[in-house]
Every structure is written in structure tokens, then in C-alpha cells.
Amino acid sequence: MTATTVTTTTTGVPDLYPTRGTAEVLTPRQDPVVWGAPDAPGPIVPADLLSFERDGFLAIDQLITDDEVAVYRDELNRLVNDPDIRADERSIVEPGSQEIRSVFEVHRISEVFARLVSDERVVGRARQILGSDVYVHQSRINVKPGFGASGFYWHSDFETWHAEDGLPRMRTVSVSIALTENHDTNGGLMIMPGSHKTFLGCAGETPKDNYKKSLQMQDAGTPSNEALTRFATEHGIKLFTGRAGSATWFDCNCMHGSGDNITPFPRSNVFIVFNSVENTAVEPFAAPVRRPEFIGARDFTPVR
């Protein structure tokens, strides 16, 4: 792995985080983690903001109530069983079973999930972390049924969002809200605490329309075993468990992934990515074309 140098794109925007070159590149984080003031009003207490700054994530035991979980889970089941939704390009299926793996842009196709996005318990935390108004860069439901649903390999979301969507800075935060119980055995989210402080630029060019393959199984933007071993040795690995209704907020540059679910117990969640309105997407930094807008939004309207 080599050190980094800053270049400027053809649009004049500095590329602070080079990736998809001939070799892996390590770049120290050039951006704050918490952009808002520590004492800014909002649902996150100052001590938890400091924890988020240090670790790159914040776990909440109960973000939504049991009654709300039932509503969102019913809506998830309605969407994945709707033939029109299945036929839509926003639905991604498992390569083996052909079951739906994810449905993107759920805040646009479902009024139920649209209300969740604008819930102050959700968007208020995003504004507090990012220090500005925010818009939805991506939303989706992830369906991980029992008996063989595949996982998501280790990656930094920002590496993809920078390379393929054109997000210039690390001013983006995600929340994963559990709609089923997260056991330690059913393919839960894993994060390397503190990994968000270093950007790992991956080796290899981005194929055209890479998203069609990467949403089922990653290839471009995948860290090497050497790099992952180094990160895991330095930072360790945290596995998130918790009841339905719990949530995990995590920084865009956290190294994270999840394993296959070979248990009988499903693991489903709603996943929302908030980006600052002061960090809107430009042209991709390391891809021949933009990804579709249902994956990387170009509508920067603030959430109200």
C-alpha cells in the first residue's frame, strides 16, 4: 500500500481520496467526523457524539417502538411480495435463490418509509452529526431470510460513493434500523471501530455499469486480504446484536460487512443514508459513468 497525493478532477473539485488505481492507497481522513457543534441541540447527547467521533458508530437500543416495528415490517413484506416491485430495477435479487435481497429508494415508493425518513428521531440525528440540513443519498430495505441469504463483504461505503457517485467529502452518515432481532448468529452487521479515520483506496478500475454486479456480489472496491488483516488487527471487530427497533448509526468511511445467514431466523432492516446539502454529488471520481439515481441520488432537496 502506498501513500496518497491530492489531484484535481476535470470539474475542478479536489480528489482528496484517490481510489481504483493500480495499487491500494491509504489516506488519513481529511474531514471531521462530527460536523456539528458538540453542544448543538438534538437527540444525541454530547457523550454519545464523542463516542461516535472516536468509534465511528453509535448503537441505540430502541429507536422505534414495537408497534412501529410491526408497521414497517408489514410494509417490507408488502414490497417484497409485490410483483411490480420485484420487476422494478430497484429490486436486487439473490444470485442463487432469486429471492429479493434489497429494494432501493423505498422512501420514494412507500409513504410508510417516507414518514420514517422525516421522523425527527431519525433525521434529527443526521443533522446533528453532519452539522447541516441533509438529503437522502440512498434508502433501501435489506431482506436477509434464513437458510442461506448471502452477506455483504467488507467495504467502506464512502469508497463506492466517492468513486462511483461523486461524493467529494466524508460528510455522510447511515442508519440501519432493525426490523427483526439481530442475533450473533444470523449475519449481523460488523464494524471495525476507528477504521473511519483512514481511507483505504482500492486497486482496480471500475467497470461500466459495475452496480449491476456489485449489488449482488462485490468486486471493484473490495479491499485486499492484507489490508483487511491490517485494519482488523489494529481496530478489532464489533458485532451488533439487538432487538427489533434498535438502530446503528455509522460513519460513511467505517470498514464494515456482514456474514451469510444460515440460521432459520431472518435479519431484515431499513437502511437510510443521509448526506449534507453542503456535500452534493459531482461527477464520479473513479468510474466512467454515474450510477442510477435510485442508488446515488441527484435530488438534493433537504428532508423536512
PDB file of C-alpha atoms in Angstrom:
ATOM      1  CA  MET A   1       0.000   0.000   0.000  1.00  0.00           C
ATOM      2  CA  THR A   2       1.262   3.453  -0.883  1.00  0.00           C
ATOM      3  CA  ALA A   3       0.804   6.999   0.420  1.00  0.00           C
ATOM      4  CA  THR A   4      -1.546   9.411  -1.314  1.00  0.00           C
ATOM      5  CA  THR A   5      -1.284  12.632  -3.289  1.00  0.00           C
ATOM      6  CA  VAL A   6      -4.167  15.034  -3.915  1.00  0.00           C
ATOM      7  CA  THR A   7      -5.215  15.555  -7.522  1.00  0.00           C
ATOM      8  CA  THR A   8      -7.907  17.713  -9.099  1.00  0.00           C
ATOM      9  CA  THR A   9     -10.658  16.368 -11.328  1.00  0.00           C
ATOM     10  CA  THR A  10     -11.642  17.791 -14.688  1.00  0.00           C
ATOM     11  CA  THR A  11     -14.517  19.599 -12.948  1.00  0.00           C
ATOM     12  CA  GLY A  12     -12.050  21.395 -10.666  1.00  0.00           C
ATOM     13  CA  VAL A  13     -13.034  19.526  -7.487  1.00  0.00           C
ATOM     14  CA  PRO A  14     -10.032  18.235  -5.492  1.00  0.00           C
ATOM     15  CA  ASP A  15      -9.899  14.462  -5.167  1.00  0.00           C
ATOM     16  CA  LEU A  16      -8.940  14.107  -1.516  1.00  0.00           C
ATOM     17  CA  TYR A  17      -9.454  10.342  -1.509  1.00  0.00           C
ATOM     18  CA  PRO A  18      -7.909   8.630  -4.539  1.00  0.00           C
ATOM     19  CA  THR A  19      -9.077   5.090  -5.258  1.00  0.00           C
ATOM     20  CA  ARG A  20      -9.478   2.474  -8.023  1.00  0.00           C
ATOM     21  CA  GLY A  21      -5.860   2.906  -9.178  1.00  0.00           C
ATOM     22  CA  THR A  22      -3.090   0.407  -9.796  1.00  0.00           C
ATOM     23  CA  ALA A  23      -2.433  -0.142  -6.082  1.00  0.00           C
ATOM     24  CA  GLU A  24      -4.182   0.240  -2.728  1.00  0.00           C
ATOM     25  CA  VAL A  25      -3.645   3.672  -1.169  1.00  0.00           C
ATOM     26  CA  LEU A  26      -4.012   4.718   2.473  1.00  0.00           C
ATOM     27  CA  THR A  27      -5.170   8.295   3.058  1.00  0.00           C
ATOM     28  CA  PRO A  28      -5.627   9.850   6.513  1.00  0.00           C
ATOM     29  CA  ARG A  29      -9.121  11.250   6.909  1.00  0.00           C
ATOM     30  CA  GLN A  30      -9.236  14.852   5.686  1.00  0.00           C
ATOM     31  CA  ASP A  31     -12.662  15.676   7.143  1.00  0.00           C
ATOM     32  CA  PRO A  32     -14.341  15.953  10.553  1.00  0.00           C
ATOM     33  CA  VAL A  33     -16.365  13.011  11.806  1.00  0.00           C
ATOM     34  CA  VAL A  34     -18.902  15.111  13.715  1.00  0.00           C
ATOM     35  CA  TRP A  35     -19.514  18.319  11.768  1.00  0.00           C
ATOM     36  CA  GLY A  36     -21.989  19.850  14.198  1.00  0.00           C
ATOM     37  CA  ALA A  37     -21.049  21.570  17.448  1.00  0.00           C
ATOM     38  CA  PRO A  38     -20.768  19.199  20.440  1.00  0.00           C
ATOM     39  CA  ASP A  39     -23.485  21.134  22.280  1.00  0.00           C
ATOM     40  CA  ALA A  40     -25.791  21.545  19.276  1.00  0.00           C
ATOM     41  CA  PRO A  41     -29.416  20.753  20.120  1.00  0.00           C
ATOM     42  CA  GLY A  42     -30.666  17.357  19.063  1.00  0.00           C
ATOM     43  CA  PRO A  43     -31.474  13.845  20.240  1.00  0.00           C
ATOM     44  CA  ILE A  44     -27.814  12.774  20.627  1.00  0.00           C
ATOM     45  CA  VAL A  45     -26.230  13.711  23.969  1.00  0.00           C
ATOM     46  CA  PRO A  46     -22.662  15.150  23.902  1.00  0.00           C
ATOM     47  CA  ALA A  47     -21.099  11.987  25.367  1.00  0.00           C
ATOM     48  CA  ASP A  48     -22.574   9.895  22.565  1.00  0.00           C
ATOM     49  CA  LEU A  49     -21.315  12.357  19.950  1.00  0.00           C
ATOM     50  CA  LEU A  50     -17.808  11.943  21.391  1.00  0.00           C
ATOM     51  CA  SER A  51     -18.241   8.165  21.188  1.00  0.00           C
ATOM     52  CA  PHE A  52     -19.330   8.469  17.566  1.00  0.00           C
ATOM     53  CA  GLU A  53     -16.292  10.640  16.829  1.00  0.00           C
ATOM     54  CA  ARG A  54     -13.981   8.034  18.376  1.00  0.00           C
ATOM     55  CA  ASP A  55     -15.508   4.785  17.129  1.00  0.00           C
ATOM     56  CA  GLY A  56     -17.400   5.839  14.008  1.00  0.00           C
ATOM     57  CA  PHE A  57     -20.714   4.382  15.163  1.00  0.00           C
ATOM     58  CA  LEU A  58     -23.475   4.759  17.715  1.00  0.00           C
ATOM     59  CA  ALA A  59     -25.839   1.950  18.732  1.00  0.00           C
ATOM     60  CA  ILE A  60     -29.321   2.775  20.055  1.00  0.00           C
ATOM     61  CA  ASP A  61     -31.221   0.089  21.957  1.00  0.00           C
ATOM     62  CA  GLN A  62     -34.664   1.261  20.835  1.00  0.00           C
ATOM     63  CA  LEU A  63     -35.113   3.901  18.170  1.00  0.00           C
ATOM     64  CA  ILE A  64     -38.658   2.878  17.218  1.00  0.00           C
ATOM     65  CA  THR A  65     -41.364   1.145  19.247  1.00  0.00           C
ATOM     66  CA  ASP A  66     -42.621  -2.417  18.912  1.00  0.00           C
ATOM     67  CA  ASP A  67     -45.847  -1.163  17.341  1.00  0.00           C
ATOM     68  CA  GLU A  68     -43.847   0.825  14.776  1.00  0.00           C
ATOM     69  CA  VAL A  69     -41.653  -2.196  14.031  1.00  0.00           C
ATOM     70  CA  ALA A  70     -44.791  -4.159  13.158  1.00  0.00           C
ATOM     71  CA  VAL A  71     -45.925  -1.420  10.738  1.00  0.00           C
ATOM     72  CA  TYR A  72     -42.550  -1.227   8.976  1.00  0.00           C
ATOM     73  CA  ARG A  73     -42.168  -4.991   8.814  1.00  0.00           C
ATOM     74  CA  ASP A  74     -45.616  -5.345   7.256  1.00  0.00           C
ATOM     75  CA  GLU A  75     -44.633  -2.706   4.691  1.00  0.00           C
ATOM     76  CA  LEU A  76     -41.366  -4.530   3.947  1.00  0.00           C
ATOM     77  CA  ASN A  77     -43.285  -7.767   3.384  1.00  0.00           C
ATOM     78  CA  ARG A  78     -45.786  -5.973   1.138  1.00  0.00           C
ATOM     79  CA  LEU A  79     -43.000  -4.555  -1.020  1.00  0.00           C
ATOM     80  CA  VAL A  80     -41.022  -7.770  -1.459  1.00  0.00           C
ATOM     81  CA  ASN A  81     -44.181  -9.707  -2.355  1.00  0.00           C
ATOM     82  CA  ASP A  82     -45.430  -7.151  -4.894  1.00  0.00           C
ATOM     83  CA  PRO A  83     -44.797  -8.474  -8.446  1.00  0.00           C
ATOM     84  CA  ASP A  84     -44.456  -4.933  -9.781  1.00  0.00           C
ATOM     85  CA  ILE A  85     -41.776  -4.119  -7.206  1.00  0.00           C
ATOM     86  CA  ARG A  86     -39.927  -7.331  -7.989  1.00  0.00           C
ATOM     87  CA  ALA A  87     -39.900  -6.441 -11.693  1.00  0.00           C
ATOM     88  CA  ASP A  88     -38.597  -2.942 -10.967  1.00  0.00           C
ATOM     89  CA  GLU A  89     -34.873  -2.265 -11.452  1.00  0.00           C
ATOM     90  CA  ARG A  90     -34.746  -1.001  -7.879  1.00  0.00           C
ATOM     91  CA  SER A  91     -35.135  -4.586  -6.634  1.00  0.00           C
ATOM     92  CA  ILE A  92     -31.956  -6.668  -6.320  1.00  0.00           C
ATOM     93  CA  VAL A  93     -32.257 -10.457  -6.108  1.00  0.00           C
ATOM     94  CA  GLU A  94     -30.015 -13.119  -4.615  1.00  0.00           C
ATOM     95  CA  PRO A  95     -27.896 -14.760  -7.363  1.00  0.00           C
ATOM     96  CA  GLY A  96     -28.711 -18.267  -6.110  1.00  0.00           C
ATOM     97  CA  SER A  97     -32.227 -18.336  -4.714  1.00  0.00           C
ATOM     98  CA  GLN A  98     -33.535 -15.433  -6.839  1.00  0.00           C
ATOM     99  CA  GLU A  99     -35.234 -14.061  -3.728  1.00  0.00           C
ATOM    100  CA  ILE A 100     -35.262 -10.295  -3.251  1.00  0.00           C
ATOM    101  CA  ARG A 101     -32.137  -9.138  -1.431  1.00  0.00           C
ATOM    102  CA  SER A 102     -32.722  -5.353  -1.390  1.00  0.00           C
ATOM    103  CA  VAL A 103     -35.253  -2.802  -2.602  1.00  0.00           C
ATOM    104  CA  PHE A 104     -33.813   0.672  -3.197  1.00  0.00           C
ATOM    105  CA  GLU A 105     -35.371   4.118  -2.984  1.00  0.00           C
ATOM    106  CA  VAL A 106     -38.014   2.911  -0.546  1.00  0.00           C
ATOM    107  CA  HIS A 107     -38.678   6.440   0.711  1.00  0.00           C
ATOM    108  CA  ARG A 108     -39.966   7.257  -2.789  1.00  0.00           C
ATOM    109  CA  ILE A 109     -42.022   4.144  -3.441  1.00  0.00           C
ATOM    110  CA  SER A 110     -43.520   3.828   0.056  1.00  0.00           C
ATOM    111  CA  GLU A 111     -45.305   6.535   2.050  1.00  0.00           C
ATOM    112  CA  VAL A 112     -44.695   4.459   5.175  1.00  0.00           C
ATOM    113  CA  PHE A 113     -40.911   4.591   4.801  1.00  0.00           C
ATOM    114  CA  ALA A 114     -41.069   8.230   3.651  1.00  0.00           C
ATOM    115  CA  ARG A 115     -42.547   9.121   7.034  1.00  0.00           C
ATOM    116  CA  LEU A 116     -39.738   7.255   8.787  1.00  0.00           C
ATOM    117  CA  VAL A 117     -37.081   9.231   6.882  1.00  0.00           C
ATOM    118  CA  SER A 118     -38.546  12.548   8.034  1.00  0.00           C
ATOM    119  CA  ASP A 119     -39.096  11.395  11.631  1.00  0.00           C
ATOM    120  CA  GLU A 120     -37.122  13.727  13.909  1.00  0.00           C
ATOM    121  CA  ARG A 121     -35.700  10.741  15.806  1.00  0.00           C
ATOM    122  CA  VAL A 122     -34.038   9.781  12.525  1.00  0.00           C
ATOM    123  CA  VAL A 123     -33.297  12.904  10.502  1.00  0.00           C
ATOM    124  CA  GLY A 124     -32.597  14.940  13.643  1.00  0.00           C
ATOM    125  CA  ARG A 125     -29.641  12.728  14.481  1.00  0.00           C
ATOM    126  CA  ALA A 126     -28.343  13.024  10.919  1.00  0.00           C
ATOM    127  CA  ARG A 127     -28.490  16.827  11.045  1.00  0.00           C
ATOM    128  CA  GLN A 128     -26.737  16.815  14.416  1.00  0.00           C
ATOM    129  CA  ILE A 129     -23.839  14.656  13.184  1.00  0.00           C
ATOM    130  CA  LEU A 130     -23.434  16.382   9.821  1.00  0.00           C
ATOM    131  CA  GLY A 131     -23.986  19.928  11.056  1.00  0.00           C
ATOM    132  CA  SER A 132     -26.365  20.974   8.286  1.00  0.00           C
ATOM    133  CA  ASP A 133     -29.583  20.176   6.506  1.00  0.00           C
ATOM    134  CA  VAL A 134     -29.478  16.758   4.869  1.00  0.00           C
ATOM    135  CA  TYR A 135     -30.980  14.906   1.949  1.00  0.00           C
ATOM    136  CA  VAL A 136     -31.336  11.172   1.276  1.00  0.00           C
ATOM    137  CA  HIS A 137     -28.450   9.900  -0.811  1.00  0.00           C
ATOM    138  CA  GLN A 138     -29.797   6.347  -0.687  1.00  0.00           C
ATOM    139  CA  SER A 139     -32.501   4.326   1.030  1.00  0.00           C
ATOM    140  CA  ARG A 140     -33.299   0.657   0.903  1.00  0.00           C
ATOM    141  CA  ILE A 141     -34.730  -2.296   2.738  1.00  0.00           C
ATOM    142  CA  ASN A 142     -32.427  -5.267   3.155  1.00  0.00           C
ATOM    143  CA  VAL A 143     -34.045  -8.678   3.367  1.00  0.00           C
ATOM    144  CA  LYS A 144     -31.923 -11.441   4.799  1.00  0.00           C
ATOM    145  CA  PRO A 145     -34.148 -14.514   5.141  1.00  0.00           C
ATOM    146  CA  GLY A 146     -32.915 -17.630   6.876  1.00  0.00           C
ATOM    147  CA  PHE A 147     -31.238 -20.633   5.310  1.00  0.00           C
ATOM    148  CA  GLY A 148     -28.629 -19.146   3.046  1.00  0.00           C
ATOM    149  CA  ALA A 149     -29.055 -15.411   2.441  1.00  0.00           C
ATOM    150  CA  SER A 150     -25.668 -14.070   1.435  1.00  0.00           C
ATOM    151  CA  GLY A 151     -23.771 -11.383   3.314  1.00  0.00           C
ATOM    152  CA  PHE A 152     -22.110  -8.116   2.331  1.00  0.00           C
ATOM    153  CA  TYR A 153     -18.315  -8.347   2.098  1.00  0.00           C
ATOM    154  CA  TRP A 154     -16.012  -5.907   3.908  1.00  0.00           C
ATOM    155  CA  HIS A 155     -16.048  -2.417   2.423  1.00  0.00           C
ATOM    156  CA  SER A 156     -16.224   1.304   3.095  1.00  0.00           C
ATOM    157  CA  ASP A 157     -19.405   2.830   1.703  1.00  0.00           C
ATOM    158  CA  PHE A 158     -17.636   6.112   1.065  1.00  0.00           C
ATOM    159  CA  GLU A 159     -15.140   4.379  -1.210  1.00  0.00           C
ATOM    160  CA  THR A 160     -18.017   3.484  -3.542  1.00  0.00           C
ATOM    161  CA  TRP A 161     -19.954   6.717  -3.077  1.00  0.00           C
ATOM    162  CA  HIS A 162     -16.819   8.750  -3.850  1.00  0.00           C
ATOM    163  CA  ALA A 163     -15.627   6.606  -6.759  1.00  0.00           C
ATOM    164  CA  GLU A 164     -18.967   5.898  -8.435  1.00  0.00           C
ATOM    165  CA  ASP A 165     -21.436   8.561  -7.177  1.00  0.00           C
ATOM    166  CA  GLY A 166     -19.114  11.574  -6.889  1.00  0.00           C
ATOM    167  CA  LEU A 167     -19.492  12.478  -3.199  1.00  0.00           C
ATOM    168  CA  PRO A 168     -16.499  14.786  -2.581  1.00  0.00           C
ATOM    169  CA  ARG A 169     -16.172  14.727   1.219  1.00  0.00           C
ATOM    170  CA  MET A 170     -16.851  12.410   4.147  1.00  0.00           C
ATOM    171  CA  ARG A 171     -19.993  14.204   5.277  1.00  0.00           C
ATOM    172  CA  THR A 172     -22.439  11.332   5.053  1.00  0.00           C
ATOM    173  CA  VAL A 173     -23.955   9.095   7.721  1.00  0.00           C
ATOM    174  CA  SER A 174     -26.017   5.900   7.591  1.00  0.00           C
ATOM    175  CA  VAL A 175     -28.556   4.367   9.919  1.00  0.00           C
ATOM    176  CA  SER A 176     -29.566   0.707   9.938  1.00  0.00           C
ATOM    177  CA  ILE A 177     -32.850   0.141  11.777  1.00  0.00           C
ATOM    178  CA  ALA A 178     -33.546  -3.467  12.726  1.00  0.00           C
ATOM    179  CA  LEU A 179     -36.957  -4.847  11.782  1.00  0.00           C
ATOM    180  CA  THR A 180     -36.122  -8.315  13.119  1.00  0.00           C
ATOM    181  CA  GLU A 181     -33.916  -9.358  16.009  1.00  0.00           C
ATOM    182  CA  ASN A 182     -30.185  -9.251  15.360  1.00  0.00           C
ATOM    183  CA  HIS A 183     -28.675 -12.364  16.896  1.00  0.00           C
ATOM    184  CA  ASP A 184     -24.951 -13.064  16.985  1.00  0.00           C
ATOM    185  CA  THR A 185     -25.574 -15.889  14.524  1.00  0.00           C
ATOM    186  CA  ASN A 186     -27.853 -14.564  11.753  1.00  0.00           C
ATOM    187  CA  GLY A 187     -25.484 -12.441   9.702  1.00  0.00           C
ATOM    188  CA  GLY A 188     -25.388  -9.236  11.737  1.00  0.00           C
ATOM    189  CA  LEU A 189     -23.542  -6.022  10.962  1.00  0.00           C
ATOM    190  CA  MET A 190     -19.831  -5.957  11.823  1.00  0.00           C
ATOM    191  CA  ILE A 191     -17.759  -2.763  12.044  1.00  0.00           C
ATOM    192  CA  MET A 192     -14.060  -2.164  12.720  1.00  0.00           C
ATOM    193  CA  PRO A 193     -14.124   0.607  15.381  1.00  0.00           C
ATOM    194  CA  GLY A 194     -11.896   3.542  14.465  1.00  0.00           C
ATOM    195  CA  SER A 195     -11.417   2.415  10.874  1.00  0.00           C
ATOM    196  CA  HIS A 196     -13.286   5.544   9.721  1.00  0.00           C
ATOM    197  CA  LYS A 197     -10.181   7.638  10.441  1.00  0.00           C
ATOM    198  CA  THR A 198      -8.267   6.133   7.469  1.00  0.00           C
ATOM    199  CA  PHE A 199      -9.484   5.917   3.880  1.00  0.00           C
ATOM    200  CA  LEU A 200      -8.487   2.764   2.006  1.00  0.00           C
ATOM    201  CA  GLY A 201      -8.358   3.435  -1.728  1.00  0.00           C
ATOM    202  CA  CYS A 202      -8.834   0.122  -3.513  1.00  0.00           C
ATOM    203  CA  ALA A 203      -6.951  -1.195  -6.523  1.00  0.00           C
ATOM    204  CA  GLY A 204      -8.516  -1.878  -9.924  1.00  0.00           C
ATOM    205  CA  GLU A 205     -10.558   0.080 -12.430  1.00  0.00           C
ATOM    206  CA  THR A 206     -14.333   0.414 -12.208  1.00  0.00           C
ATOM    207  CA  PRO A 207     -16.179  -1.460 -14.966  1.00  0.00           C
ATOM    208  CA  LYS A 208     -19.047   0.310 -16.718  1.00  0.00           C
ATOM    209  CA  ASP A 209     -22.387  -0.432 -15.013  1.00  0.00           C
ATOM    210  CA  ASN A 210     -20.476  -2.008 -12.135  1.00  0.00           C
ATOM    211  CA  TYR A 211     -23.518  -1.571  -9.879  1.00  0.00           C
ATOM    212  CA  LYS A 212     -25.381  -4.365 -11.675  1.00  0.00           C
ATOM    213  CA  LYS A 213     -22.847  -6.851 -10.345  1.00  0.00           C
ATOM    214  CA  SER A 214     -21.688  -5.169  -7.139  1.00  0.00           C
ATOM    215  CA  LEU A 215     -25.171  -5.006  -5.588  1.00  0.00           C
ATOM    216  CA  GLN A 216     -25.299  -8.797  -5.716  1.00  0.00           C
ATOM    217  CA  MET A 217     -21.625  -9.543  -5.084  1.00  0.00           C
ATOM    218  CA  GLN A 218     -18.792  -7.062  -4.701  1.00  0.00           C
ATOM    219  CA  ASP A 219     -15.743  -6.973  -6.925  1.00  0.00           C
ATOM    220  CA  ALA A 220     -14.488  -3.447  -7.702  1.00  0.00           C
ATOM    221  CA  GLY A 221     -13.880  -1.552  -4.476  1.00  0.00           C
ATOM    222  CA  THR A 222     -13.046  -4.673  -2.469  1.00  0.00           C
ATOM    223  CA  PRO A 223     -10.112  -4.367  -0.051  1.00  0.00           C
ATOM    224  CA  SER A 224      -7.301  -6.909  -0.203  1.00  0.00           C
ATOM    225  CA  ASN A 225      -6.914  -9.606   2.454  1.00  0.00           C
ATOM    226  CA  GLU A 226      -3.674  -7.906   3.508  1.00  0.00           C
ATOM    227  CA  ALA A 227      -5.408  -4.572   4.082  1.00  0.00           C
ATOM    228  CA  LEU A 228      -8.340  -6.145   5.932  1.00  0.00           C
ATOM    229  CA  THR A 229      -5.981  -8.090   8.182  1.00  0.00           C
ATOM    230  CA  ARG A 230      -4.120  -4.881   8.986  1.00  0.00           C
ATOM    231  CA  PHE A 231      -7.323  -2.986   9.757  1.00  0.00           C
ATOM    232  CA  ALA A 232      -8.815  -5.788  11.863  1.00  0.00           C
ATOM    233  CA  THR A 233      -5.600  -6.236  13.819  1.00  0.00           C
ATOM    234  CA  GLU A 234      -5.419  -2.517  14.547  1.00  0.00           C
ATOM    235  CA  HIS A 235      -9.092  -1.824  15.233  1.00  0.00           C
ATOM    236  CA  GLY A 236     -10.763  -5.110  16.139  1.00  0.00           C
ATOM    237  CA  ILE A 237     -14.268  -6.081  15.040  1.00  0.00           C
ATOM    238  CA  LYS A 238     -17.559  -5.187  16.723  1.00  0.00           C
ATOM    239  CA  LEU A 239     -20.646  -7.333  16.038  1.00  0.00           C
ATOM    240  CA  PHE A 240     -24.005  -5.624  16.548  1.00  0.00           C
ATOM    241  CA  THR A 241     -26.882  -7.503  18.115  1.00  0.00           C
ATOM    242  CA  GLY A 242     -30.170  -6.204  19.404  1.00  0.00           C
ATOM    243  CA  ARG A 243     -33.921  -6.431  19.338  1.00  0.00           C
ATOM    244  CA  ALA A 244     -36.147  -5.252  16.541  1.00  0.00           C
ATOM    245  CA  GLY A 245     -36.432  -1.479  16.775  1.00  0.00           C
ATOM    246  CA  SER A 246     -32.787  -0.982  17.671  1.00  0.00           C
ATOM    247  CA  ALA A 247     -30.570   1.040  15.347  1.00  0.00           C
ATOM    248  CA  THR A 248     -26.936   1.555  14.462  1.00  0.00           C
ATOM    249  CA  TRP A 249     -25.654   4.881  13.141  1.00  0.00           C
ATOM    250  CA  PHE A 250     -22.301   4.695  11.414  1.00  0.00           C
ATOM    251  CA  ASP A 251     -19.917   6.966   9.558  1.00  0.00           C
ATOM    252  CA  CYS A 252     -19.622   6.645   5.794  1.00  0.00           C
ATOM    253  CA  ASN A 253     -15.990   5.502   5.956  1.00  0.00           C
ATOM    254  CA  CYS A 254     -16.337   2.704   8.520  1.00  0.00           C
ATOM    255  CA  MET A 255     -14.974  -0.619   7.326  1.00  0.00           C
ATOM    256  CA  HIS A 256     -17.949  -2.923   7.733  1.00  0.00           C
ATOM    257  CA  GLY A 257     -19.650  -6.032   6.403  1.00  0.00           C
ATOM    258  CA  SER A 258     -21.929  -8.903   7.359  1.00  0.00           C
ATOM    259  CA  GLY A 259     -21.850 -12.659   7.058  1.00  0.00           C
ATOM    260  CA  ASP A 260     -24.233 -15.110   5.423  1.00  0.00           C
ATOM    261  CA  ASN A 261     -27.389 -16.050   7.308  1.00  0.00           C
ATOM    262  CA  ILE A 262     -27.582 -19.845   7.506  1.00  0.00           C
ATOM    263  CA  THR A 263     -29.871 -19.836  10.555  1.00  0.00           C
ATOM    264  CA  PRO A 264     -33.671 -20.166  10.373  1.00  0.00           C
ATOM    265  CA  PHE A 265     -34.008 -16.616  11.745  1.00  0.00           C
ATOM    266  CA  PRO A 266     -34.382 -13.741   9.256  1.00  0.00           C
ATOM    267  CA  ARG A 267     -32.496 -10.457   9.609  1.00  0.00           C
ATOM    268  CA  SER A 268     -34.201  -7.571   7.871  1.00  0.00           C
ATOM    269  CA  ASN A 269     -33.586  -3.849   8.224  1.00  0.00           C
ATOM    270  CA  VAL A 270     -34.286  -0.475   6.699  1.00  0.00           C
ATOM    271  CA  PHE A 271     -31.140   1.402   5.703  1.00  0.00           C
ATOM    272  CA  ILE A 272     -31.073   5.177   5.167  1.00  0.00           C
ATOM    273  CA  VAL A 273     -28.094   7.245   4.012  1.00  0.00           C
ATOM    274  CA  PHE A 274     -28.141  10.974   4.763  1.00  0.00           C
ATOM    275  CA  ASN A 275     -25.720  13.349   3.031  1.00  0.00           C
ATOM    276  CA  SER A 276     -25.118  17.007   3.830  1.00  0.00           C
ATOM    277  CA  VAL A 277     -26.658  19.521   1.433  1.00  0.00           C
ATOM    278  CA  GLU A 278     -23.187  21.124   1.501  1.00  0.00           C
ATOM    279  CA  ASN A 279     -21.614  17.936   0.091  1.00  0.00           C
ATOM    280  CA  THR A 280     -23.705  17.306  -3.002  1.00  0.00           C
ATOM    281  CA  ALA A 281     -22.505  14.864  -5.617  1.00  0.00           C
ATOM    282  CA  VAL A 282     -20.344  15.872  -8.571  1.00  0.00           C
ATOM    283  CA  GLU A 283     -19.169  13.596 -11.375  1.00  0.00           C
ATOM    284  CA  PRO A 284     -17.728  10.227 -10.264  1.00  0.00           C
ATOM    285  CA  PHE A 285     -14.100  10.365  -9.140  1.00  0.00           C
ATOM    286  CA  ALA A 286     -13.195   6.870 -10.364  1.00  0.00           C
ATOM    287  CA  ALA A 287     -15.903   5.480 -12.621  1.00  0.00           C
ATOM    288  CA  PRO A 288     -16.788   6.000 -16.305  1.00  0.00           C
ATOM    289  CA  VAL A 289     -20.450   6.863 -15.627  1.00  0.00           C
ATOM    290  CA  ARG A 290     -22.701   7.752 -12.731  1.00  0.00           C
ATOM    291  CA  ARG A 291     -24.719   5.069 -11.024  1.00  0.00           C
ATOM    292  CA  PRO A 292     -28.524   5.351 -11.414  1.00  0.00           C
ATOM    293  CA  GLU A 293     -30.265   7.917  -9.240  1.00  0.00           C
ATOM    294  CA  PHE A 294     -32.158   5.257  -7.283  1.00  0.00           C
ATOM    295  CA  ILE A 295     -28.768   4.217  -5.870  1.00  0.00           C
ATOM    296  CA  GLY A 296     -26.986   7.588  -5.716  1.00  0.00           C
ATOM    297  CA  ALA A 297     -29.468  10.463  -5.589  1.00  0.00           C
ATOM    298  CA  ARG A 298     -29.136  13.640  -7.636  1.00  0.00           C
ATOM    299  CA  ASP A 299     -32.126  15.265  -5.983  1.00  0.00           C
ATOM    300  CA  PHE A 300     -30.586  17.301  -3.164  1.00  0.00           C
ATOM    301  CA  THR A 301     -33.849  18.534  -1.636  1.00  0.00           C
ATOM    302  CA  PRO A 302     -33.462  18.749   2.164  1.00  0.00           C
ATOM    303  CA  VAL A 303     -35.531  16.380   4.275  1.00  0.00           C
ATOM    304  CA  ARG A 304     -38.274  18.276   6.119  1.00  0.00           C
TER     305      ARG A 304
END
